[in-house]
mmCIF file of C-alpha atoms and ligand atoms in Angstrom:
data_model
loop_
_atom_site.group_PDB
_atom_site.id
_atom_site.type_symbol
_atom_site.label_atom_id
_atom_site.label_comp_id
_atom_site.label_asym_id
_atom_site.label_seq_id
_atom_site.Cartn_x
_atom_site.Cartn_y
_atom_site.Cartn_z
ATOM 1 C CA MET A 187 213.229 99.827 49.372
ATOM 2 C CA ALA A 188 212.003 102.170 52.098
ATOM 3 C CA LEU A 189 209.829 104.626 51.437
ATOM 4 C CA LEU A 190 212.017 107.086 52.583
ATOM 5 C CA GLU A 191 215.001 105.647 50.892
ATOM 6 C CA GLN A 192 212.838 105.880 47.639
ATOM 7 C CA ALA A 193 211.672 109.682 48.403
ATOM 8 C CA LEU A 194 215.746 110.738 49.390
ATOM 9 C CA ARG A 195 216.961 109.097 45.450
ATOM 10 C CA ALA A 196 213.988 110.450 44.045
ATOM 11 C CA PHE A 197 214.954 113.850 45.155
ATOM 12 C CA GLU A 198 218.610 113.806 44.857
ATOM 13 C CA GLU A 199 217.726 112.280 41.190
ATOM 14 C CA ARG A 200 214.785 114.995 39.613
ATOM 15 C CA PHE A 201 216.566 118.159 42.171
ATOM 16 C CA GLY A 202 220.124 117.637 42.134
ATOM 17 C CA SER A 203 220.114 118.103 46.145
ATOM 18 C CA GLY A 204 219.087 116.103 48.516
ATOM 19 C CA PRO A 205 215.535 117.178 50.249
ATOM 20 C CA GLU A 206 215.197 119.564 53.578
ATOM 21 C CA ILE A 207 213.110 117.809 55.897
ATOM 22 C CA ALA A 208 210.494 114.936 55.433
ATOM 23 C CA ALA A 209 207.207 113.822 56.698
ATOM 24 C CA GLN A 210 204.654 110.469 56.493
ATOM 25 C CA ALA A 211 200.953 109.771 57.597
ATOM 26 C CA PRO A 212 199.140 106.664 57.250
ATOM 27 C CA GLY A 213 196.082 105.320 55.491
ATOM 28 C CA ARG A 214 193.782 104.180 57.911
ATOM 29 C CA VAL A 215 191.244 101.229 58.211
ATOM 30 C CA ASN A 216 187.711 101.900 60.142
ATOM 31 C CA LEU A 217 186.881 99.103 61.929
ATOM 32 C CA ILE A 218 183.378 99.974 62.571
ATOM 33 C CA GLY A 219 181.483 103.454 62.491
ATOM 34 C CA GLU A 220 180.900 103.919 58.433
ATOM 35 C CA HIS A 221 179.278 106.960 56.805
ATOM 36 C CA ILE A 222 178.396 107.872 60.542
ATOM 37 C CA ASP A 223 181.487 110.561 61.215
ATOM 38 C CA TYR A 224 179.538 113.352 59.496
ATOM 39 C CA ASN A 225 175.983 111.997 61.433
ATOM 40 C CA ASP A 226 177.486 112.452 64.993
ATOM 41 C CA GLY A 227 178.390 109.150 65.066
ATOM 42 C CA LEU A 228 181.653 107.315 66.833
ATOM 43 C CA VAL A 229 184.336 106.296 64.904
ATOM 44 C CA LEU A 230 186.619 102.897 64.934
ATOM 45 C CA PRO A 231 189.579 103.132 63.018
ATOM 46 C CA MET A 232 192.919 102.610 63.148
ATOM 47 C CA ALA A 233 196.652 103.246 60.923
ATOM 48 C CA ILE A 234 197.676 100.697 58.829
ATOM 49 C CA ASP A 235 201.422 100.300 58.562
ATOM 50 C CA ARG A 236 201.527 102.320 55.167
ATOM 51 C CA TYR A 237 202.583 105.453 54.622
ATOM 52 C CA THR A 238 202.852 108.881 52.194
ATOM 53 C CA VAL A 239 206.075 110.314 52.972
ATOM 54 C CA ILE A 240 206.979 113.510 51.066
ATOM 55 C CA ALA A 241 210.552 115.168 51.182
ATOM 56 C CA GLY A 242 210.930 118.088 50.215
ATOM 57 C CA GLY A 243 213.098 121.544 50.596
ATOM 58 C CA ARG A 244 212.462 125.726 50.351
ATOM 59 C CA THR A 245 213.687 126.781 46.835
ATOM 60 C CA THR A 246 215.488 129.351 45.349
ATOM 61 C CA GLY A 247 213.149 129.991 43.028
ATOM 62 C CA ASP A 248 209.377 130.397 42.692
ATOM 63 C CA GLY A 249 206.211 127.982 42.882
ATOM 64 C CA TYR A 250 205.675 124.952 44.149
ATOM 65 C CA HIS A 251 207.382 121.998 42.235
ATOM 66 C CA PHE A 252 206.282 117.869 43.041
ATOM 67 C CA TYR A 253 207.581 114.944 41.781
ATOM 68 C CA LEU A 254 206.088 111.624 42.353
ATOM 69 C CA PRO A 255 208.648 108.600 41.110
ATOM 70 C CA GLY A 256 206.149 106.053 41.393
ATOM 71 C CA ARG A 257 203.915 107.725 37.833
ATOM 72 C CA ASP A 258 206.776 109.124 36.936
ATOM 73 C CA GLN A 259 204.997 112.502 37.176
ATOM 74 C CA PHE A 260 205.701 115.883 37.799
ATOM 75 C CA PHE A 261 204.016 118.938 38.551
ATOM 76 C CA SER A 262 204.520 122.859 39.197
ATOM 77 C CA ALA A 263 202.228 125.899 40.199
ATOM 78 C CA PRO A 264 203.695 129.343 40.203
ATOM 79 C CA ASP A 265 201.440 129.959 43.009
ATOM 80 C CA LEU A 266 198.393 128.948 44.816
ATOM 81 C CA LYS A 267 195.153 128.438 42.749
ATOM 82 C CA LEU A 268 192.289 126.830 43.944
ATOM 83 C CA GLY A 269 190.932 125.085 40.918
ATOM 84 C CA ASP A 270 190.660 122.197 38.602
ATOM 85 C CA HIS A 271 194.317 120.208 38.603
ATOM 86 C CA SER A 272 195.642 117.805 36.602
ATOM 87 C CA PRO A 273 196.912 115.460 37.842
ATOM 88 C CA PRO A 274 194.064 115.318 39.976
ATOM 89 C CA TRP A 275 196.767 114.482 43.124
ATOM 90 C CA ALA A 276 198.323 117.967 42.931
ATOM 91 C CA GLY A 277 194.984 119.560 43.441
ATOM 92 C CA TYR A 278 195.461 118.014 47.698
ATOM 93 C CA VAL A 279 198.753 118.853 48.051
ATOM 94 C CA LEU A 280 198.076 122.642 46.279
ATOM 95 C CA GLY A 281 195.206 122.320 48.333
ATOM 96 C CA VAL A 282 196.480 122.098 51.879
ATOM 97 C CA LEU A 283 199.453 124.957 51.321
ATOM 98 C CA LYS A 284 196.709 127.092 50.197
ATOM 99 C CA GLN A 285 194.762 126.818 53.897
ATOM 100 C CA PHE A 286 198.131 127.569 55.815
ATOM 101 C CA GLU A 287 198.482 130.902 53.719
ATOM 102 C CA LEU A 288 194.561 131.420 54.178
ATOM 103 C CA ALA A 289 195.168 130.745 57.892
ATOM 104 C CA GLY A 290 198.238 134.088 57.739
ATOM 105 C CA PHE A 291 201.394 130.827 57.465
ATOM 106 C CA PRO A 292 202.073 131.172 53.836
ATOM 107 C CA VAL A 293 204.703 128.154 52.722
ATOM 108 C CA PRO A 294 207.851 129.118 51.247
ATOM 109 C CA PRO A 295 208.459 128.052 47.566
ATOM 110 C CA LEU A 296 208.706 124.048 47.716
ATOM 111 C CA ARG A 297 209.718 120.804 45.700
ATOM 112 C CA ALA A 298 209.382 118.462 47.308
ATOM 113 C CA VAL A 299 208.921 114.757 45.985
ATOM 114 C CA ILE A 300 206.083 111.966 47.589
ATOM 115 C CA VAL A 301 206.504 108.752 47.570
ATOM 116 C CA SER A 302 203.437 105.849 49.239
ATOM 117 C CA ASP A 303 202.418 101.889 49.604
ATOM 118 C CA VAL A 304 198.830 103.216 50.677
ATOM 119 C CA PRO A 305 196.178 102.172 47.088
ATOM 120 C CA PRO A 306 194.965 105.010 45.858
ATOM 121 C CA GLY A 307 191.136 105.039 45.648
ATOM 122 C CA SER A 308 190.685 101.933 48.041
ATOM 123 C CA GLY A 309 188.627 102.708 50.932
ATOM 124 C CA LEU A 310 192.022 103.238 52.983
ATOM 125 C CA SER A 311 192.514 106.772 52.576
ATOM 126 C CA SER A 312 195.079 107.176 50.086
ATOM 127 C CA SER A 313 193.485 110.948 50.188
ATOM 128 C CA ALA A 314 194.129 111.785 53.998
ATOM 129 C CA ALA A 315 197.042 110.509 54.345
ATOM 130 C CA LEU A 316 199.029 112.398 51.303
ATOM 131 C CA GLU A 317 196.881 116.116 53.179
ATOM 132 C CA VAL A 318 198.630 115.453 56.490
ATOM 133 C CA ALA A 319 201.946 114.062 55.365
ATOM 134 C CA THR A 320 201.652 117.543 53.176
ATOM 135 C CA ALA A 321 199.911 119.224 56.502
ATOM 136 C CA THR A 322 203.261 117.950 58.806
ATOM 137 C CA LEU A 323 205.582 118.656 56.011
ATOM 138 C CA ALA A 324 204.051 122.776 56.099
ATOM 139 C CA GLU A 325 204.125 122.434 59.611
ATOM 140 C CA GLN A 326 207.890 121.925 59.686
ATOM 141 C CA LEU A 327 208.262 124.926 56.904
ATOM 142 C CA THR A 328 206.370 127.585 58.874
ATOM 143 C CA GLY A 329 206.969 127.346 62.432
ATOM 144 C CA HIS A 330 202.612 126.575 62.408
ATOM 145 C CA ILE A 331 202.288 123.879 64.664
ATOM 146 C CA MET A 332 198.899 122.733 64.597
ATOM 147 C CA ALA A 333 197.077 121.136 67.794
ATOM 148 C CA PRO A 334 195.798 117.759 66.097
ATOM 149 C CA MET A 335 192.289 118.677 65.580
ATOM 150 C CA GLU A 336 192.991 122.089 64.142
ATOM 151 C CA LYS A 337 195.379 120.282 61.911
ATOM 152 C CA ALA A 338 192.507 117.588 60.941
ATOM 153 C CA TYR A 339 189.953 119.847 59.815
ATOM 154 C CA LEU A 340 192.494 122.309 57.924
ATOM 155 C CA CYS A 341 192.879 119.161 55.863
ATOM 156 C CA GLN A 342 190.057 118.528 55.814
ATOM 157 C CA ARG A 343 188.731 122.046 54.421
ATOM 158 C CA ALA A 344 191.606 121.165 51.687
ATOM 159 C CA GLU A 345 189.862 118.059 50.068
ATOM 160 C CA HIS A 346 186.090 119.594 50.256
ATOM 161 C CA GLU A 347 187.545 123.170 48.545
ATOM 162 C CA SER A 348 190.749 121.585 46.519
ATOM 163 C CA ALA A 349 189.138 117.927 45.722
ATOM 164 C CA GLY A 350 185.674 118.717 45.529
ATOM 165 C CA VAL A 351 184.524 115.922 48.620
ATOM 166 C CA PRO A 352 182.401 116.592 51.288
ATOM 167 C CA CYS A 353 184.258 114.110 53.277
ATOM 168 C CA GLY A 354 183.450 114.001 57.009
ATOM 169 C CA ILE A 355 186.199 114.419 59.772
ATOM 170 C CA MET A 356 187.540 111.155 60.140
ATOM 171 C CA ASP A 357 190.275 109.925 57.690
ATOM 172 C CA GLN A 358 191.998 113.364 58.702
ATOM 173 C CA ALA A 359 192.126 113.160 62.568
ATOM 174 C CA SER A 360 192.993 108.955 61.675
ATOM 175 C CA ALA A 361 195.982 109.586 59.959
ATOM 176 C CA ILE A 362 197.190 112.372 62.774
ATOM 177 C CA LEU A 363 196.070 110.657 66.020
ATOM 178 C CA CYS A 364 196.388 107.149 65.484
ATOM 179 C CA GLN A 365 198.711 105.033 67.478
ATOM 180 C CA ARG A 366 200.369 101.809 67.967
ATOM 181 C CA ASP A 367 198.562 99.514 68.746
ATOM 182 C CA SER A 368 195.483 101.284 69.707
ATOM 183 C CA VAL A 369 192.395 102.084 67.883
ATOM 184 C CA LEU A 370 190.302 105.366 67.940
ATOM 185 C CA GLU A 371 187.915 105.856 69.889
ATOM 186 C CA LEU A 372 186.679 109.348 68.035
ATOM 187 C CA ASP A 373 183.419 110.900 68.515
ATOM 188 C CA CYS A 374 182.317 112.749 65.171
ATOM 189 C CA ARG A 375 179.688 114.747 67.473
ATOM 190 C CA ASP A 376 182.026 116.857 69.713
ATOM 191 C CA GLN A 377 185.747 115.177 68.938
ATOM 192 C CA ASN A 378 186.634 113.396 72.268
ATOM 193 C CA HIS A 379 188.674 110.549 71.618
ATOM 194 C CA ARG A 380 190.725 107.899 72.954
ATOM 195 C CA GLN A 381 192.825 105.669 72.390
ATOM 196 C CA LEU A 382 191.198 101.745 72.474
ATOM 197 C CA PRO A 383 194.500 99.210 73.438
ATOM 198 C CA PHE A 384 193.747 96.648 70.956
ATOM 199 C CA VAL A 385 196.291 93.527 70.675
ATOM 200 C CA PRO A 386 193.653 90.877 70.394
ATOM 201 C CA GLU A 387 195.662 87.245 71.361
ATOM 202 C CA GLY A 388 195.586 84.912 68.812
ATOM 203 C CA LEU A 389 194.090 87.855 65.993
ATOM 204 C CA GLY A 390 194.429 90.183 63.339
ATOM 205 C CA VAL A 391 193.311 92.528 61.328
ATOM 206 C CA LEU A 392 192.722 91.818 57.366
ATOM 207 C CA VAL A 393 192.755 94.354 53.999
ATOM 208 C CA THR A 394 191.276 92.774 51.022
ATOM 209 C CA ASN A 395 191.565 95.093 48.276
ATOM 210 C CA SER A 396 188.386 94.287 45.682
ATOM 211 C CA LYS A 397 190.979 96.488 43.337
ATOM 212 C CA VAL A 398 187.076 98.191 42.196
ATOM 213 C CA GLN A 399 188.382 101.374 42.586
ATOM 214 C CA HIS A 400 185.408 104.430 43.469
ATOM 215 C CA ASN A 401 185.204 107.918 42.771
ATOM 216 C CA LEU A 402 183.745 109.243 45.910
ATOM 217 C CA ALA A 403 183.536 113.105 43.977
ATOM 218 C CA THR A 404 181.547 111.411 40.824
ATOM 219 C CA GLY A 405 180.106 109.105 43.170
ATOM 220 C CA ASN A 406 177.403 108.734 45.689
ATOM 221 C CA TYR A 407 178.648 110.018 48.677
ATOM 222 C CA ALA A 408 177.833 113.569 48.636
ATOM 223 C CA THR A 409 173.958 112.698 47.710
ATOM 224 C CA ARG A 410 174.031 109.980 50.211
ATOM 225 C CA ARG A 411 174.792 112.909 52.526
ATOM 226 C CA GLN A 412 172.458 114.675 51.420
ATOM 227 C CA GLU A 413 169.808 112.224 51.774
ATOM 228 C CA CYS A 414 171.471 112.149 55.813
ATOM 229 C CA GLU A 415 170.213 115.959 55.746
ATOM 230 C CA LEU A 416 167.068 115.406 54.547
ATOM 231 C CA ALA A 417 165.835 112.667 56.348
ATOM 232 C CA ALA A 418 167.000 114.823 59.754
ATOM 233 C CA SER A 419 165.498 117.587 58.656
ATOM 234 C CA LYS A 420 161.991 115.797 57.866
ATOM 235 C CA LEU A 421 162.381 114.217 61.428
ATOM 236 C CA ASP A 422 162.975 117.518 62.845
ATOM 237 C CA ILE A 423 165.841 115.870 65.352
ATOM 238 C CA ALA A 424 169.086 117.868 65.308
ATOM 239 C CA SER A 425 171.337 114.848 66.029
ATOM 240 C CA TRP A 426 171.039 111.698 64.704
ATOM 241 C CA ARG A 427 173.466 111.096 67.831
ATOM 242 C CA HIS A 428 170.312 110.850 69.972
ATOM 243 C CA LEU A 429 168.129 108.898 68.377
ATOM 244 C CA THR A 430 168.366 105.069 69.527
ATOM 245 C CA PRO A 431 167.071 102.622 66.639
ATOM 246 C CA ASP A 432 163.759 102.246 68.560
ATOM 247 C CA GLN A 433 162.675 105.704 68.808
ATOM 248 C CA PHE A 434 163.566 105.898 65.301
ATOM 249 C CA ASP A 435 161.149 102.932 64.450
ATOM 250 C CA GLN A 436 158.649 105.312 66.091
ATOM 251 C CA ILE A 437 159.107 108.334 63.874
ATOM 252 C CA SER A 438 159.978 107.441 61.277
ATOM 253 C CA ALA A 439 157.081 106.451 59.151
ATOM 254 C CA CYS A 440 156.633 110.101 57.266
ATOM 255 C CA LEU A 441 160.062 109.105 55.375
ATOM 256 C CA PRO A 442 159.495 108.193 51.900
ATOM 257 C CA GLU A 443 161.502 105.211 51.639
ATOM 258 C CA THR A 444 164.990 105.750 50.418
ATOM 259 C CA LEU A 445 165.533 107.633 53.305
ATOM 260 C CA LEU A 446 164.250 105.103 55.703
ATOM 261 C CA ARG A 447 166.377 103.312 54.924
ATOM 262 C CA ARG A 448 169.745 104.952 55.042
ATOM 263 C CA GLY A 449 168.152 106.543 58.919
ATOM 264 C CA GLN A 450 167.848 103.053 59.933
ATOM 265 C CA HIS A 451 171.731 102.900 58.604
ATOM 266 C CA VAL A 452 173.014 105.464 60.726
ATOM 267 C CA VAL A 453 171.208 104.362 63.341
ATOM 268 C CA SER A 454 171.647 101.177 63.932
ATOM 269 C CA GLU A 455 175.623 101.997 62.723
ATOM 270 C CA ILE A 456 175.773 103.870 65.643
ATOM 271 C CA ALA A 457 174.169 101.579 67.712
ATOM 272 C CA ARG A 458 176.617 98.778 66.540
ATOM 273 C CA THR A 459 180.085 101.241 67.296
ATOM 274 C CA LEU A 460 179.172 101.918 70.657
ATOM 275 C CA GLN A 461 179.016 98.162 71.248
ATOM 276 C CA ALA A 462 181.985 97.511 68.885
ATOM 277 C CA SER A 463 184.206 100.041 70.977
ATOM 278 C CA GLU A 464 182.709 97.943 74.589
ATOM 279 C CA ALA A 465 183.058 94.761 73.101
ATOM 280 C CA ILE A 466 186.694 95.606 72.454
ATOM 281 C CA GLU A 467 187.919 97.562 75.459
ATOM 282 C CA SER A 468 186.269 93.922 77.363
ATOM 283 C CA GLY A 469 188.397 91.535 74.947
ATOM 284 C CA GLN A 470 184.922 90.051 73.270
ATOM 285 C CA TRP A 471 185.878 89.688 70.020
ATOM 286 C CA SER A 472 183.292 87.420 68.370
ATOM 287 C CA SER A 473 180.660 89.461 69.115
ATOM 288 C CA LEU A 474 182.676 92.178 67.346
ATOM 289 C CA GLY A 475 183.131 89.610 64.965
ATOM 290 C CA GLU A 476 179.543 89.787 64.437
ATOM 291 C CA LEU A 477 179.090 93.600 64.562
ATOM 292 C CA LEU A 478 180.956 94.054 61.720
ATOM 293 C CA TYR A 479 179.018 91.430 59.660
ATOM 294 C CA GLN A 480 175.714 93.963 60.806
ATOM 295 C CA SER A 481 177.379 96.987 59.748
ATOM 296 C CA HIS A 482 178.252 95.814 56.660
ATOM 297 C CA GLU A 483 174.507 94.362 55.594
ATOM 298 C CA SER A 484 172.842 97.272 57.048
ATOM 299 C CA LEU A 485 176.109 99.305 54.452
ATOM 300 C CA ARG A 486 174.359 97.007 51.635
ATOM 301 C CA ASP A 487 170.676 97.032 52.014
ATOM 302 C CA HIS A 488 170.109 100.077 53.763
ATOM 303 C CA PHE A 489 172.862 103.207 53.191
ATOM 304 C CA GLN A 490 173.478 101.182 49.572
ATOM 305 C CA VAL A 491 177.157 101.418 49.139
ATOM 306 C CA SER A 492 178.426 98.770 48.524
ATOM 307 C CA CYS A 493 179.080 97.097 45.018
ATOM 308 C CA PRO A 494 178.689 93.049 44.612
ATOM 309 C CA GLU A 495 182.578 92.830 44.149
ATOM 310 C CA LEU A 496 182.752 93.984 47.826
ATOM 311 C CA ASP A 497 179.570 91.230 48.518
ATOM 312 C CA LEU A 498 181.342 88.449 46.819
ATOM 313 C CA LEU A 499 184.300 89.647 49.496
ATOM 314 C CA VAL A 500 182.534 89.255 52.651
ATOM 315 C CA ASP A 501 179.934 86.778 51.603
ATOM 316 C CA PHE A 502 183.089 84.487 51.076
ATOM 317 C CA THR A 503 183.979 84.563 54.564
ATOM 318 C CA SER A 504 181.167 84.129 56.566
ATOM 319 C CA ASP A 505 181.345 80.325 56.063
ATOM 320 C CA LEU A 506 185.544 80.122 56.874
ATOM 321 C CA PRO A 507 186.584 79.036 59.778
ATOM 322 C CA GLY A 508 188.551 81.197 61.019
ATOM 323 C CA VAL A 509 186.844 84.758 60.079
ATOM 324 C CA LEU A 510 185.203 86.172 63.085
ATOM 325 C CA GLY A 511 183.495 88.848 61.010
ATOM 326 C CA SER A 512 183.502 90.635 58.013
ATOM 327 C CA ARG A 513 182.953 93.828 56.393
ATOM 328 C CA MET A 514 183.076 96.796 53.382
ATOM 329 C CA THR A 515 185.160 99.875 54.519
ATOM 330 C CA GLY A 516 185.604 103.359 53.998
ATOM 331 C CA GLY A 517 183.408 104.949 51.303
ATOM 332 C CA GLY A 518 182.396 102.153 49.643
ATOM 333 C CA PHE A 519 181.697 101.845 45.809
ATOM 334 C CA GLY A 520 184.561 98.941 46.031
ATOM 335 C CA GLY A 521 187.905 99.671 47.629
ATOM 336 C CA CYS A 522 188.410 97.414 50.558
ATOM 337 C CA THR A 523 186.893 94.794 53.175
ATOM 338 C CA VAL A 524 188.778 94.750 56.559
ATOM 339 C CA SER A 525 188.084 91.282 58.692
ATOM 340 C CA LEU A 526 188.995 89.995 61.904
ATOM 341 C CA ILE A 527 190.256 86.964 61.808
ATOM 342 C CA GLU A 528 192.409 83.967 63.530
ATOM 343 C CA LEU A 529 195.946 84.776 62.849
ATOM 344 C CA ALA A 530 196.584 80.542 62.421
ATOM 345 C CA GLU A 531 193.782 79.928 59.885
ATOM 346 C CA ARG A 532 195.635 82.757 57.649
ATOM 347 C CA PRO A 533 197.046 80.833 54.991
ATOM 348 C CA PHE A 534 194.323 78.505 54.579
ATOM 349 C CA ILE A 535 191.748 82.013 54.708
ATOM 350 C CA GLU A 536 193.815 84.230 52.381
ATOM 351 C CA ARG A 537 193.975 81.430 49.736
ATOM 352 C CA ALA A 538 189.992 80.321 49.979
ATOM 353 C CA ILE A 539 189.439 84.129 49.511
ATOM 354 C CA VAL A 540 192.212 84.838 46.520
ATOM 355 C CA THR A 541 190.640 81.073 44.742
ATOM 356 C CA LYS A 542 186.883 82.450 45.007
ATOM 357 C CA TYR A 543 187.498 86.108 43.968
ATOM 358 C CA GLN A 544 189.429 85.069 41.407
ATOM 359 C CA ALA A 545 187.002 82.383 40.114
ATOM 360 C CA ALA A 546 183.681 85.127 40.549
ATOM 361 C CA THR A 547 185.339 88.320 39.052
ATOM 362 C CA GLY A 548 188.532 87.265 37.015
ATOM 363 C CA MET A 549 190.430 89.467 39.220
ATOM 364 C CA GLU A 550 193.168 89.054 41.933
ATOM 365 C CA PRO A 551 193.185 90.736 44.990
ATOM 366 C CA GLU A 552 195.007 92.251 47.083
ATOM 367 C CA LEU A 553 195.175 91.187 50.674
ATOM 368 C CA PHE A 554 197.571 91.962 54.175
ATOM 369 C CA VAL A 555 197.349 91.737 57.427
ATOM 370 C CA THR A 556 197.771 95.002 59.302
ATOM 371 C CA ARG A 557 198.629 96.152 62.458
ATOM 372 C CA PRO A 558 197.168 99.575 64.620
ATOM 373 C CA SER A 559 200.270 102.038 63.707
ATOM 374 C CA ASP A 560 201.119 105.171 64.561
ATOM 375 C CA GLY A 561 199.634 108.570 62.874
ATOM 376 C CA ALA A 562 201.831 111.607 61.234
ATOM 377 C CA GLN A 563 205.368 112.231 62.155
ATOM 378 C CA PRO A 564 208.074 114.851 60.742
ATOM 379 C CA ILE A 565 210.901 112.399 59.827
ATOM 380 C CA SER A 566 214.525 113.599 61.174
ATOM 381 C CA LEU A 567 216.946 113.308 58.026
HETATM 382 P P1 ADP B 643 191.086 107.586 49.583
HETATM 383 O O1 ADP B 643 191.487 108.357 50.281
HETATM 384 O O2 ADP B 643 189.954 106.256 49.927
HETATM 385 O O3 ADP B 643 191.961 106.175 48.899
HETATM 386 P P2 ADP B 643 190.169 108.746 47.093
HETATM 387 O O4 ADP B 643 189.290 109.122 46.107
HETATM 388 O O5 ADP B 643 190.123 109.914 48.904
HETATM 389 O O6 ADP B 643 190.460 107.516 47.692
HETATM 390 O O7 ADP B 643 191.692 109.586 47.115
HETATM 391 C C1 ADP B 643 191.886 109.126 45.864
HETATM 392 C C2 ADP B 643 192.499 110.022 45.079
HETATM 393 O O8 ADP B 643 193.902 110.448 45.688
HETATM 394 C C3 ADP B 643 193.498 109.538 44.024
HETATM 395 O O9 ADP B 643 192.522 109.316 43.131
HETATM 396 C C4 ADP B 643 194.626 110.857 44.058
HETATM 397 O O10 ADP B 643 194.259 111.728 43.338
HETATM 398 C C5 ADP B 643 195.213 111.193 45.181
HETATM 399 N N1 ADP B 643 196.130 111.074 46.009
HETATM 400 C C6 ADP B 643 196.225 110.227 46.556
HETATM 401 N N2 ADP B 643 197.542 109.146 47.726
HETATM 402 C C7 ADP B 643 198.435 109.039 46.564
HETATM 403 C C8 ADP B 643 199.366 109.317 46.163
HETATM 404 N N3 ADP B 643 200.375 108.181 46.661
HETATM 405 N N4 ADP B 643 199.845 109.395 44.794
HETATM 406 C C9 ADP B 643 198.880 110.077 44.081
HETATM 407 N N5 ADP B 643 198.223 110.627 44.334
HETATM 408 C C10 ADP B 643 197.644 110.450 45.688
HETATM 409 MG MG1 MG B 644 189.519 109.696 50.265
#
């Protein structure tokens, strides 16, 4: 059943009448430019054709009431206090509504249903999809329609303050700005962005979910961010963006081993992403694939945010005919890989990955080919 239909049915069953409005926001896969959104780099994400849908309506009673039919979980809050929430998803939703209130646009008492086919905690940014879908609904409810980046920052504040994840801006910006058949080139230094047409003939983007769940809040994400800040301050640089890998080599001898590695990733990934953008514009698909492999090596060895399962998935592809490149995507420590593949070889590639991964780990990966999709939208009912 389509997501919207699921949401409408669940709303009717739970609340006894239909919702007034609905909104959707997609997950995203980042092609390249990992862990550099908070280091002034460029990132190249695309929205995937998987969405979070929220359907809601004002209530004459008090408070905020949410139902997730997929988990059969209900959450009710009398008001919008920040703090620990159980279940955790409620923190993201209330966090966004709280930010509307803080901005001077209080959201009226509300009941809503949330459904999604973005796998949570897999590096495909289910958290931003949830925040941005909620914000898109709240825009309709309050009449406060925001500029895209204003909305992205509002959602980012919600994630920082309500979920305790010091994320960069890529995920929220992607869920809002991405367009069908394009990769978003977002410059995280000044938020300039443009759409790079991405319809490579005969090629597709394969996402492989390792089924290893990451946990960014308690994981190492915050540590990596701090390490980058510390390395930048030791090097006395205002921004990583101005440093080429060669310049970094000349000034980095003062850094302890760990910070040296972090810096090596940041400067090389910024350079790779610039090259990847050029490769996309000129249709140099094998160069793009090579950059994906290089990015993975750097994330594994220098930034140290991969895990054995992601390394296996990337290693399996390296000698498979029809795979141009592959790497872990998202924050790391689990989640998904993204690979650029020849669609003619897709059945063979998928079979080979599943067989090898199962033999090595006992787990069954989830694979899907996705196309660049549209960002968040209100849905008319
Ligand atoms: P990612 O954004 O890569 O999926 P995060 O750790 O940032 O991973 O966010 C995952 C968390 O977001 C989940 O643990 C859950 O609390 C919340 N979440 C996002 N989407 C949903 C959803 N559709 N249903 C329930 N929880 C969700
Ligand atoms: Mg997230």
